[in-house]
Coordinates of C-alpha atoms in Angstrom, one line a residue:
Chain B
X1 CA 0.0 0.0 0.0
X2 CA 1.6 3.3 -0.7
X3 CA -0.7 5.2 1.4
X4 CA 0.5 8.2 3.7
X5 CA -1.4 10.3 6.4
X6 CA -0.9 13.6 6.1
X7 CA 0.0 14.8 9.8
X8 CA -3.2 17.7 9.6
X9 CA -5.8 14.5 8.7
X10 CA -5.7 14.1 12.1
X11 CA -4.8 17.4 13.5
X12 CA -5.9 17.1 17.0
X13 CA -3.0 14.0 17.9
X14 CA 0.2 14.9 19.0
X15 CA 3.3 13.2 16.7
X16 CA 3.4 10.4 18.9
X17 CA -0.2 9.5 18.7
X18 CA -0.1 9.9 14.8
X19 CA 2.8 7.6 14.1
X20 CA 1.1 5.0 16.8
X21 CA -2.1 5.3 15.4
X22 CA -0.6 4.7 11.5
X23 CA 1.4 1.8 13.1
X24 CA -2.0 0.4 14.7
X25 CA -3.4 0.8 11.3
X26 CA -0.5 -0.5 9.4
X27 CA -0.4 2.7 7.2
X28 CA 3.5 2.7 6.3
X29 CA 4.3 6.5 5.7
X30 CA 3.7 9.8 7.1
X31 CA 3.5 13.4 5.7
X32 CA 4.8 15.5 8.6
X33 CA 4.2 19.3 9.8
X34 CA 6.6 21.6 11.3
X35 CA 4.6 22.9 13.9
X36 CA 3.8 19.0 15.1
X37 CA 7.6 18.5 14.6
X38 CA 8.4 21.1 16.9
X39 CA 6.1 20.1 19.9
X40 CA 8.8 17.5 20.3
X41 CA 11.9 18.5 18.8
X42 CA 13.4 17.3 15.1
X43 CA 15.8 14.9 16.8
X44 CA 12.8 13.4 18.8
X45 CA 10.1 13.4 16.2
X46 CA 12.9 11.6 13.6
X47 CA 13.4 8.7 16.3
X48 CA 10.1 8.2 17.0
X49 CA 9.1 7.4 13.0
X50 CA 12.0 5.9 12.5
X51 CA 11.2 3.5 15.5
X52 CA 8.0 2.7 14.3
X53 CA 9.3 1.8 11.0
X54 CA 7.3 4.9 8.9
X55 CA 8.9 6.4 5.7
X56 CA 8.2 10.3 5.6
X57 CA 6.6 11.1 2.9
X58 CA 6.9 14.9 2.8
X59 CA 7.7 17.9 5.5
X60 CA 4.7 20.4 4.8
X61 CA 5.8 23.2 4.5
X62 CA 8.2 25.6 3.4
X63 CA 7.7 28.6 0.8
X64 CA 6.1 32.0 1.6
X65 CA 8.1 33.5 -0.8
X66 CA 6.7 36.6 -2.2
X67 CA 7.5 39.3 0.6
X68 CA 8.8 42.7 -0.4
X69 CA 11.5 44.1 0.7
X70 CA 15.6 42.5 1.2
X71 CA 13.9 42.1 5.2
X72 CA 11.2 39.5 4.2
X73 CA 13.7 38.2 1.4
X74 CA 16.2 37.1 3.9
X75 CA 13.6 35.9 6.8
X76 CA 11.8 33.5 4.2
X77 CA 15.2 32.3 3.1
X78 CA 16.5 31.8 6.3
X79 CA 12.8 29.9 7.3
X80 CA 13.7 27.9 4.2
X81 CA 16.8 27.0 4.9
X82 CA 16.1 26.0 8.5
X83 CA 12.7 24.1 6.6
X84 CA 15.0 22.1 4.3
X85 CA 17.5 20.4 7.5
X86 CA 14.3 19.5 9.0
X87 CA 13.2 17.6 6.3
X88 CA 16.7 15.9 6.3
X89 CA 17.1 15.5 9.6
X90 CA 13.1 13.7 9.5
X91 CA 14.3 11.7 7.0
X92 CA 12.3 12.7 4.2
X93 CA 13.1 13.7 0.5
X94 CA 10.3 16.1 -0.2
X95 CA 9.5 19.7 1.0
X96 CA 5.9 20.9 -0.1
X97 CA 6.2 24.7 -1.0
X98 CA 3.4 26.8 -0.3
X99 CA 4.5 30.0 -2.3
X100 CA 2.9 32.4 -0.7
X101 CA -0.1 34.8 -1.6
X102 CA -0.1 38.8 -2.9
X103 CA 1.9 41.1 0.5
X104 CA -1.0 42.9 2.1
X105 CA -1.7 46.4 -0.1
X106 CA -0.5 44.7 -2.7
X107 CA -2.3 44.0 -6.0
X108 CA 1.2 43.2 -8.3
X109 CA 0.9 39.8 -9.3
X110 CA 3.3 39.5 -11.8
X111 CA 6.0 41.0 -9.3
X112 CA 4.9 38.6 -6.7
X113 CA 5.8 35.4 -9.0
X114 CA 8.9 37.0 -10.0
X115 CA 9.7 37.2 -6.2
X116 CA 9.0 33.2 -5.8
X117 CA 11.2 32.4 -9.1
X118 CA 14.3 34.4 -7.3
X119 CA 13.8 32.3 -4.2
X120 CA 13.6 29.5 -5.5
X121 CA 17.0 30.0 -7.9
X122 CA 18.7 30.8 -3.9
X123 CA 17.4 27.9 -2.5
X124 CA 17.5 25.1 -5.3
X125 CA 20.9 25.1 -4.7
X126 CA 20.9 24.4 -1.0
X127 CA 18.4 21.7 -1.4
X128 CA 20.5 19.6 -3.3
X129 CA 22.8 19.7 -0.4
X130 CA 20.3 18.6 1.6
X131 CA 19.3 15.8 -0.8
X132 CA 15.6 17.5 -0.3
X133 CA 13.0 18.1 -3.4
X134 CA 11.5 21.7 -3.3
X135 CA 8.2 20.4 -4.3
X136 CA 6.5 23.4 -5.8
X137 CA 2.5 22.8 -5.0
X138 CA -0.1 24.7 -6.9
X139 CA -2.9 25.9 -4.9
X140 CA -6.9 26.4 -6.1
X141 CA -7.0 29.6 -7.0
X142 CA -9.6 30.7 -4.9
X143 CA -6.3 30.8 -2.2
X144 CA -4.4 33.0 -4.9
X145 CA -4.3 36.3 -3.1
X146 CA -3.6 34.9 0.3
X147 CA -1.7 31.9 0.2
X148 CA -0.4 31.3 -3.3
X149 CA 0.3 33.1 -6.2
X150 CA 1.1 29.9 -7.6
X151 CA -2.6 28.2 -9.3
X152 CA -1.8 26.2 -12.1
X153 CA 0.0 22.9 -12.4
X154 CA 1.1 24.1 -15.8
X155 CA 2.5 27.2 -13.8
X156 CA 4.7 25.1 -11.1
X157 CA 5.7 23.3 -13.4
X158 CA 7.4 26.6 -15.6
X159 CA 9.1 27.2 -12.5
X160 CA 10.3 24.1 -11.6
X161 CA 12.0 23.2 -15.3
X162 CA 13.9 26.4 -14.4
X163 CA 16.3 23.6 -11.9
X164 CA 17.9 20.7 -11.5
X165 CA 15.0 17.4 -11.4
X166 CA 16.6 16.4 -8.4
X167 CA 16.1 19.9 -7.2
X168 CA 12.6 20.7 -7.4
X169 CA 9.9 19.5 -8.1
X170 CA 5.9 19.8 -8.1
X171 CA 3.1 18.4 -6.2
X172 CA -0.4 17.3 -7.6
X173 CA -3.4 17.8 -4.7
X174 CA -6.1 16.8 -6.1
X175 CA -8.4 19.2 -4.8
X176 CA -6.0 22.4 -5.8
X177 CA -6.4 20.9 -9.2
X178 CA -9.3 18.8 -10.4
X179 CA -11.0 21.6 -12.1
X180 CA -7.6 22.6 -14.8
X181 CA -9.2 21.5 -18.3
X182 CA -5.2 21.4 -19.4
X183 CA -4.7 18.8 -16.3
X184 CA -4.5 15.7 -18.4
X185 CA -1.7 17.8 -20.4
X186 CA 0.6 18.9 -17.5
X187 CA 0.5 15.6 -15.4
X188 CA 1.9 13.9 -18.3
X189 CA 4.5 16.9 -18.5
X190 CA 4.8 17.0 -15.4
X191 CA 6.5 12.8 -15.4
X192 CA 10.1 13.0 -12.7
X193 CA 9.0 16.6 -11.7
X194 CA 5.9 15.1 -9.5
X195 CA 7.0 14.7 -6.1
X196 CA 4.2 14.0 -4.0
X197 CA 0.6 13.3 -5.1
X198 CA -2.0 14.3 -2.5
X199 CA -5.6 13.2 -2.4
X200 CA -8.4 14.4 -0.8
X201 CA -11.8 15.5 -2.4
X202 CA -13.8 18.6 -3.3
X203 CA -17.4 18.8 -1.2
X204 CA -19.5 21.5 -1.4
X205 CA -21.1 24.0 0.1
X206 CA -17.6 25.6 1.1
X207 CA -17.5 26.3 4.2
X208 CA -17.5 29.6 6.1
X209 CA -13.1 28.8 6.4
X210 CA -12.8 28.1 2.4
X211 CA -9.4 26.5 3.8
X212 CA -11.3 23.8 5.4
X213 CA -14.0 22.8 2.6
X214 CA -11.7 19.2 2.2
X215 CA -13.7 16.1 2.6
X216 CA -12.7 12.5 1.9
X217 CA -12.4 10.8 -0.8
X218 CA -15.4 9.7 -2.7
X219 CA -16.8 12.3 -0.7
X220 CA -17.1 14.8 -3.4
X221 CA -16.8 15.5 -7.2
X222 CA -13.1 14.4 -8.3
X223 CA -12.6 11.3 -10.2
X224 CA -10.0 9.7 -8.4
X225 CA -9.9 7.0 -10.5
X226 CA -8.8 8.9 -13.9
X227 CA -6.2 11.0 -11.9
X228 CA -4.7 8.6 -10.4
X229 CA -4.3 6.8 -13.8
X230 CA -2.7 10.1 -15.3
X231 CA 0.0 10.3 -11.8
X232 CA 0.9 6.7 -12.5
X233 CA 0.8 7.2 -16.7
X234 CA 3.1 9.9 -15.6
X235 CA 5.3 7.5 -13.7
X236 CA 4.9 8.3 -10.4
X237 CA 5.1 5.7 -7.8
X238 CA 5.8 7.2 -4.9
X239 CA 3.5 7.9 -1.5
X240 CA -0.3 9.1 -2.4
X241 CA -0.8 11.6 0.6
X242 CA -4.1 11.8 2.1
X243 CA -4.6 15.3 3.2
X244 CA -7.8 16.3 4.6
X245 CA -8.6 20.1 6.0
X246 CA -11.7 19.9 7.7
X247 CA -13.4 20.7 10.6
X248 CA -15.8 17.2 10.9
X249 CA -12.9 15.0 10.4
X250 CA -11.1 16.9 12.6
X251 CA -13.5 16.3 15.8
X252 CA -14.0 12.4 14.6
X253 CA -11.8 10.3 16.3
X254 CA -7.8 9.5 15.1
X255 CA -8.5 5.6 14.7
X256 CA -11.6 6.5 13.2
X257 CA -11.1 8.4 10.8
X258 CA -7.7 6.7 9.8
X259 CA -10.1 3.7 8.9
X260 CA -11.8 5.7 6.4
X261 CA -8.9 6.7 4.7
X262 CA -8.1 3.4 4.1
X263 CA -11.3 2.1 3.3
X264 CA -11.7 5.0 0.7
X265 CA -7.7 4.8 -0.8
X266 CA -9.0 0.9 -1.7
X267 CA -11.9 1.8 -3.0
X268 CA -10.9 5.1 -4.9
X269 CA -7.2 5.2 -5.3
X270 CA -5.4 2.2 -5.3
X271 CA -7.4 -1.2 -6.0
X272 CA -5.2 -3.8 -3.9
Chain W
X1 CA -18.4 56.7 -20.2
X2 CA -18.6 53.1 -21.0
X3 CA -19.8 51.6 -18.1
X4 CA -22.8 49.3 -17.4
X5 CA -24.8 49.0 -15.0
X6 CA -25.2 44.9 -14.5
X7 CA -28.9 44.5 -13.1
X8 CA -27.8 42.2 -10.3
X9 CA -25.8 44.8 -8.7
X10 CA -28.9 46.5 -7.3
X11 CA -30.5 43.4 -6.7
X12 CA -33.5 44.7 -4.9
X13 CA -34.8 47.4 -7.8
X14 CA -37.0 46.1 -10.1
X15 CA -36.7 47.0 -14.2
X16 CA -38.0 50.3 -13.8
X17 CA -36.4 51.0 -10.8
X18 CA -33.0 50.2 -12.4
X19 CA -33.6 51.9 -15.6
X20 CA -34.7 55.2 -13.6
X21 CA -31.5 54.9 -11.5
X22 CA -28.9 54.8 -14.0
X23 CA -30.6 57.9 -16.1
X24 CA -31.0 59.6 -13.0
X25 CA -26.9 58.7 -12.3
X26 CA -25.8 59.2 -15.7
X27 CA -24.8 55.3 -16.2
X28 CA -25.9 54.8 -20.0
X29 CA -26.1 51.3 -20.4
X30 CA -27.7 48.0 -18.3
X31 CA -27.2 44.6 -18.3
X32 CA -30.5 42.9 -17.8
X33 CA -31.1 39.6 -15.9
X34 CA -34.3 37.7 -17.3
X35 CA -35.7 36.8 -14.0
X36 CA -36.4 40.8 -13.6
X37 CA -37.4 41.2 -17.1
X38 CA -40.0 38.3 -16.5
X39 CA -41.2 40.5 -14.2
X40 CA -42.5 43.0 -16.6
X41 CA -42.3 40.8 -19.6
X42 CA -40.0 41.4 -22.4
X43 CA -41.9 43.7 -24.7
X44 CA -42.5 46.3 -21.5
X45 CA -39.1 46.0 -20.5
X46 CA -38.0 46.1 -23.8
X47 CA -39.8 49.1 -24.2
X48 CA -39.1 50.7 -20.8
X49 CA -35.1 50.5 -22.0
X50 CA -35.4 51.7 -25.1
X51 CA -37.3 54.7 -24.3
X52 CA -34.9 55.7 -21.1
X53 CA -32.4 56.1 -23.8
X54 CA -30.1 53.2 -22.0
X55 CA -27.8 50.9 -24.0
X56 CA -28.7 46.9 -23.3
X57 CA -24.6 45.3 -22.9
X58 CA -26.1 42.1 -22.1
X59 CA -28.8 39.4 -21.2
X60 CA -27.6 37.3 -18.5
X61 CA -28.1 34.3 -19.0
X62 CA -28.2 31.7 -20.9
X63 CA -26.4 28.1 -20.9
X64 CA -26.9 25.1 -18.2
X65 CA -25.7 22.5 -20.9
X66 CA -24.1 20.1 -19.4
X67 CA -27.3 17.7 -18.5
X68 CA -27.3 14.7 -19.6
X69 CA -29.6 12.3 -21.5
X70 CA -31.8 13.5 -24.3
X71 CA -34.8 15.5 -22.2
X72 CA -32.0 17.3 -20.3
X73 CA -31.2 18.5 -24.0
X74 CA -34.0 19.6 -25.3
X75 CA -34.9 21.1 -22.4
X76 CA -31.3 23.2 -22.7
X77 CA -32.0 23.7 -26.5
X78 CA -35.3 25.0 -25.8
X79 CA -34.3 27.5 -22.6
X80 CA -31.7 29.1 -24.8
X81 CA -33.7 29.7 -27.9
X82 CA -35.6 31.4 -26.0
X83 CA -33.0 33.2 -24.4
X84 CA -31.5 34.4 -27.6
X85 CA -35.2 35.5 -28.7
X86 CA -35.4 37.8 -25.7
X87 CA -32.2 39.0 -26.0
X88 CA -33.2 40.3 -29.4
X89 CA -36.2 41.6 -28.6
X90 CA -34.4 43.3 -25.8
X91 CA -32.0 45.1 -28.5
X92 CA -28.9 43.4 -26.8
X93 CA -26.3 41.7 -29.1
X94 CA -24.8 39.7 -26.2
X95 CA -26.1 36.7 -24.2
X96 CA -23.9 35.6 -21.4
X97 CA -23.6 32.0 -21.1
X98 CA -22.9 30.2 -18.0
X99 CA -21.8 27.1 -19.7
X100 CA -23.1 24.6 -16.1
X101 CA -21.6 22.3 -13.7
X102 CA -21.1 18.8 -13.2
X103 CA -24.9 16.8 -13.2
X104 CA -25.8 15.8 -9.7
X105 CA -24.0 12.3 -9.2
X106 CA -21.3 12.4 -12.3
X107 CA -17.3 13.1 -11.9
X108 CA -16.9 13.1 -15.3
X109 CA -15.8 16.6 -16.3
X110 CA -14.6 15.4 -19.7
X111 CA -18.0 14.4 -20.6
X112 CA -20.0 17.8 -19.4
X113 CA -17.4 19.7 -21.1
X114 CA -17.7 17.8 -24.5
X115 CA -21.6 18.2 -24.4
X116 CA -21.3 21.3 -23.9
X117 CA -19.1 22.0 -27.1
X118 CA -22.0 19.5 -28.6
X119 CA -24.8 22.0 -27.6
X120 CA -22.9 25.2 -28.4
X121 CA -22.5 23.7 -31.6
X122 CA -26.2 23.6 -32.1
X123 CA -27.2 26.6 -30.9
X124 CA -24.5 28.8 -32.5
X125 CA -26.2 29.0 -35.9
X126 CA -29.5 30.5 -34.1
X127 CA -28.0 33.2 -32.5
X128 CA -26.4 34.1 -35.5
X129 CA -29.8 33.9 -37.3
X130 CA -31.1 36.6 -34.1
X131 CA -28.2 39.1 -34.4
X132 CA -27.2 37.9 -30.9
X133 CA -23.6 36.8 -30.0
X134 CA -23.3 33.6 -27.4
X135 CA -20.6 34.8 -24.5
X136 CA -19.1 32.3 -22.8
X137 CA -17.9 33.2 -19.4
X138 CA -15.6 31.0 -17.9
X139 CA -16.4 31.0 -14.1
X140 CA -13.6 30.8 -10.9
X141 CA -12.6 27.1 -10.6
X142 CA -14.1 27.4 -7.5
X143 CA -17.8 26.7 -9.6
X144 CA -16.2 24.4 -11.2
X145 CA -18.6 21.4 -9.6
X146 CA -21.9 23.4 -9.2
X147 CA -21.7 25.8 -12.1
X148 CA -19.7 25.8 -14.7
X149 CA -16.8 23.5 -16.3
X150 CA -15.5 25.5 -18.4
X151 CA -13.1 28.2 -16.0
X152 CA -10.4 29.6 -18.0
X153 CA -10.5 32.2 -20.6
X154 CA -8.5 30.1 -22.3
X155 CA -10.6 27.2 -22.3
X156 CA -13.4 29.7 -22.9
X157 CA -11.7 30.6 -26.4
X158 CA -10.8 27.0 -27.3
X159 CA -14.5 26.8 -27.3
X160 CA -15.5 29.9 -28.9
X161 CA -12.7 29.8 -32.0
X162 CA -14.6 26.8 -33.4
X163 CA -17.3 29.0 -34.6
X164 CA -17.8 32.6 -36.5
X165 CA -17.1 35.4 -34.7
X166 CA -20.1 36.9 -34.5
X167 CA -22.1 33.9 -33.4
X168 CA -19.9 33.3 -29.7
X169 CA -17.8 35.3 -28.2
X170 CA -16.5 35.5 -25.0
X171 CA -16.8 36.9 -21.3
X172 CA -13.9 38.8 -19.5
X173 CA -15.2 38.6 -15.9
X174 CA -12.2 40.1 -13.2
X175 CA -13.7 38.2 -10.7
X176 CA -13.2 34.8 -12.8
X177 CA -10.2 35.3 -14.3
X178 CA -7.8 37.6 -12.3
X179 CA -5.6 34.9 -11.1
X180 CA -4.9 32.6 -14.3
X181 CA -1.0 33.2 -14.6
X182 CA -1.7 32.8 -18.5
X183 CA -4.3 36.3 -18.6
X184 CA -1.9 38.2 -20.6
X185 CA -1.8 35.9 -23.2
X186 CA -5.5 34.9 -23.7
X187 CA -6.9 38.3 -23.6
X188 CA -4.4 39.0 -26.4
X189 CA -5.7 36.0 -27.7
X190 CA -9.2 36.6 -27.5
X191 CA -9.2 40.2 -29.3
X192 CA -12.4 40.3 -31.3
X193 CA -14.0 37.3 -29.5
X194 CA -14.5 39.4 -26.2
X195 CA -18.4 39.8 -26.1
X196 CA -18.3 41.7 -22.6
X197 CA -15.8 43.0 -19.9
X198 CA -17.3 42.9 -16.5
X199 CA -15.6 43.9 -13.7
X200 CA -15.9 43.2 -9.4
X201 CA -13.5 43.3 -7.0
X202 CA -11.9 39.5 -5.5
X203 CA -12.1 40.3 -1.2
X204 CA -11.5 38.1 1.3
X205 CA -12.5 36.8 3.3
X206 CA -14.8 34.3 1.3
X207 CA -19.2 34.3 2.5
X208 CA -19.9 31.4 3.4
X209 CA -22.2 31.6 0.4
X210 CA -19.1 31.7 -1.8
X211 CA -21.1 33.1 -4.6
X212 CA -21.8 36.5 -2.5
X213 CA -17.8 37.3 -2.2
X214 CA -17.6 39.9 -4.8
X215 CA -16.7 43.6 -4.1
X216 CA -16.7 47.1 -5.2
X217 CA -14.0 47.5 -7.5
X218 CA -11.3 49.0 -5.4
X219 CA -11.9 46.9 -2.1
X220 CA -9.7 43.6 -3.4
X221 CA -6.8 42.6 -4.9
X222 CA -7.9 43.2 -8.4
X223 CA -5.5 45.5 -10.6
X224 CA -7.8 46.4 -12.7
X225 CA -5.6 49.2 -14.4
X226 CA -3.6 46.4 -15.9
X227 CA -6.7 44.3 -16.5
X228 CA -8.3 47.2 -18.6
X229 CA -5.5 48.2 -20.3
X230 CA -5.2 44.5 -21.4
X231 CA -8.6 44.1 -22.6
X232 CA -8.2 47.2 -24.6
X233 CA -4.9 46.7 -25.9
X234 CA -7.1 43.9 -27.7
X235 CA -9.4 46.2 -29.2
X236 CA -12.3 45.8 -27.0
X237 CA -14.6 48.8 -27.1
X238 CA -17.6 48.2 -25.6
X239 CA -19.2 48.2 -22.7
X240 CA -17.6 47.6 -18.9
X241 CA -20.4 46.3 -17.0
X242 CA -20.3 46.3 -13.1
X243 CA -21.8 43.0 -11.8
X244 CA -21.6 42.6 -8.0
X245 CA -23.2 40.0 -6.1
X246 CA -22.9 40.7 -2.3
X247 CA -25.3 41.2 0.4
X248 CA -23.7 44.0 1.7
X249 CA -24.2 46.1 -1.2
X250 CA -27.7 44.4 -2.1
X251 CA -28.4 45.9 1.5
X252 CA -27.5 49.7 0.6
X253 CA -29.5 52.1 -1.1
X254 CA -29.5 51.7 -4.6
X255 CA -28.9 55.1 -5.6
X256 CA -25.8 55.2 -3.1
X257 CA -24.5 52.2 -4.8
X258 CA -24.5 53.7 -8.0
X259 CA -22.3 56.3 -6.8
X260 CA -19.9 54.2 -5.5
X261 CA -20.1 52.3 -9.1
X262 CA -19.6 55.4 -11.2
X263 CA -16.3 56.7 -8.5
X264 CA -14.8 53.6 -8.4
X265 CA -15.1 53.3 -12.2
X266 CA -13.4 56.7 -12.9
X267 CA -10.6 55.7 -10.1
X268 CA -9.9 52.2 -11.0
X269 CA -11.1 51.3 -14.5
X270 CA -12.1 54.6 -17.2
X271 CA -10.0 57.7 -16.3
X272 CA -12.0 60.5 -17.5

């Protein structure tokens, strides 16, 4: 099974009770996040997976790239940086970037993506040190002014042929992208650049928090199926990440909820 | 002055109201909404329009062609005949299509799109026969389940190029398309094919009715300078129609919200 929980899936356990509760569930990988990293420490939080036998899927997240300024230049590099020996240190080849929405005032687009393709060009670099992908992810762009100036598959993937394969890299969420009538097109473009597919599914009505509109798989309006033909087509064969915002899961039991995933990646994702 | 006043910005007014509003404000042209024309039935309003001395941009809306099955056809067919009719009789040369979501059940966004292109295809050569151009508006991504699949002006125009001219066209909405990374390049691509240019403002944070999330121009993160300038670097001329669905500014007088229209029109979009 190449199944991973995404660490915010099941927000309310600690790191401990995550990697237990995949153990107990005999889920083999975990997507980590920082802030649940830092409740016990990198050095702790790498033993404690690594004890339990979990591969780490991804560290979410790095990025935040578009501030003005050489202030917020230097602060999002240095975030970076620290973002990238983390996700060494975990034990995990992938970084999701989040690139970071319009600065506040600001209505300059174009200038903001600019910003995000000179960061990355610093940090590509340094990530191959690290022997950690930059994995660019394009968010729905109903999160364009706030969290990412980055919306398009087709887009991440312009910045990310700017570097190294090894160097970054791009990941395909399923509910960031569903909708992009060029999708079939850029996931088979896309091929060695795709470094983490993420699944969860789109459910309407949004909800008040648009951020938090994620439901299960199956749940919603994306064809699993024919995406995850068109990863695989693509030649991906790494972890598929389930990553699920949303306030219902959230108050549903760990153990619970972790049998749902399953139940729905068997069903929806990957046929055993 | 080139601006419109689009009917479902002043929700609350009736035709006549409307029609007395923007000649007492100086706005010389409406975009009409067939529910409110109903209302008074199409020859009165008709007539009401014509004899205020207002300009009709548009007929919102036709479309909804994504059912499935042969009833769900006809019935499309039939809606949008009569759509183009009224537009006609209405003295517009524009009827905005909202092309429709995904039917209740499917996941098969393929399919919708294709009929859609199947139904277009049909209709195109009756709205040539009425003098009335078929505007396809490509809608956020975020309607891409409930509304409709087609949500990229580019897409929009891949649609639109396989027919004349003069019998579709399509819809440059800010609200729908300010974040596409590839805008330049489509609206230079679109030149004669733009039907409409209607203009809102994207704010945050989202309604929980996500449909109601649209501002005054000036209150988001919209740059509508460089959105005007390139819409009319392609040689659009026409009208700039104001189309605001919020319940804040359904809630204010409508008079008051058509000076806020006009002053945000002569800040943001047409410098006097």
């Amino acid at each position: 099974m190449r199944l991973s929980l995404n660490q915010i899936t099941t927000r309310d356990w600690s790191l401990a009770e995550a990697v237990r509760g995949c153990v107990d569930a005999g889920i083999p990988a975990i997507g980590l996040w920082r802030d649940k990293v830092a409740e016990t420490g990198v050095a702790t939080a790498a033993k404690l997976v690594r004890d339990a036998g979990l591969a780490v899927s991804t560290l979410c997240r790095g990025g935040f790239l578009t501030a003005q300024g050489p202030e917020g230049r230097r602060a999002a590099l240095a975030e970076n940086l620290r973002a990238l020996e983390e996700a060494a240190e975990l034990g995990t080849d992938t970084l999701v970037m989040v690139v970071g929405g319009l600065p506040e005032g600001s209505r300059d687009l174009v200038g903001a993506r600019a910003r995000v393709a000179e960061l990355l060009a610093e940090l590509a670099p340094h990530a191959g040190d690290f022997g950690v992908r930059l994995a660019i992810e394009p968010l729905h762009p109903m999160f364009c002014a706030d969290r990412a100036v980055v919306s398009t598959l087709g887009q991440a993937l312009d910045l990310a042929e700017q570097f190294p394969v090894e160097q970054v890299g791009v990941v395909v969420d399923s509910y960031h992208v569903w909708w992009d009538p060029d999708l079939e097109r850029q996931i088979a473009r896309a091929g060695a650049r795709i470094a983490s597919y993420q699944v969860c599914d789109w459910t309407l009505p949004l909800p008040a928090d648009a951020l938090l509109g994620r439901g299960h798989v199956g749940d919603g309006h994306i064809d699993f199926t024919g995406m995850t033909a068109l990863v695989a087509a693509a030649g991906y064969t790494g972890w598929i990440e389930v990553e699920i915002f949303n306030e219902q899961v959230w108050r549903t039991p760990g153990a619970d909820t972790l049998r749902t995933v399953i139940e729905r990646h068997r069903t929806h994702v990957e046929t055993p």
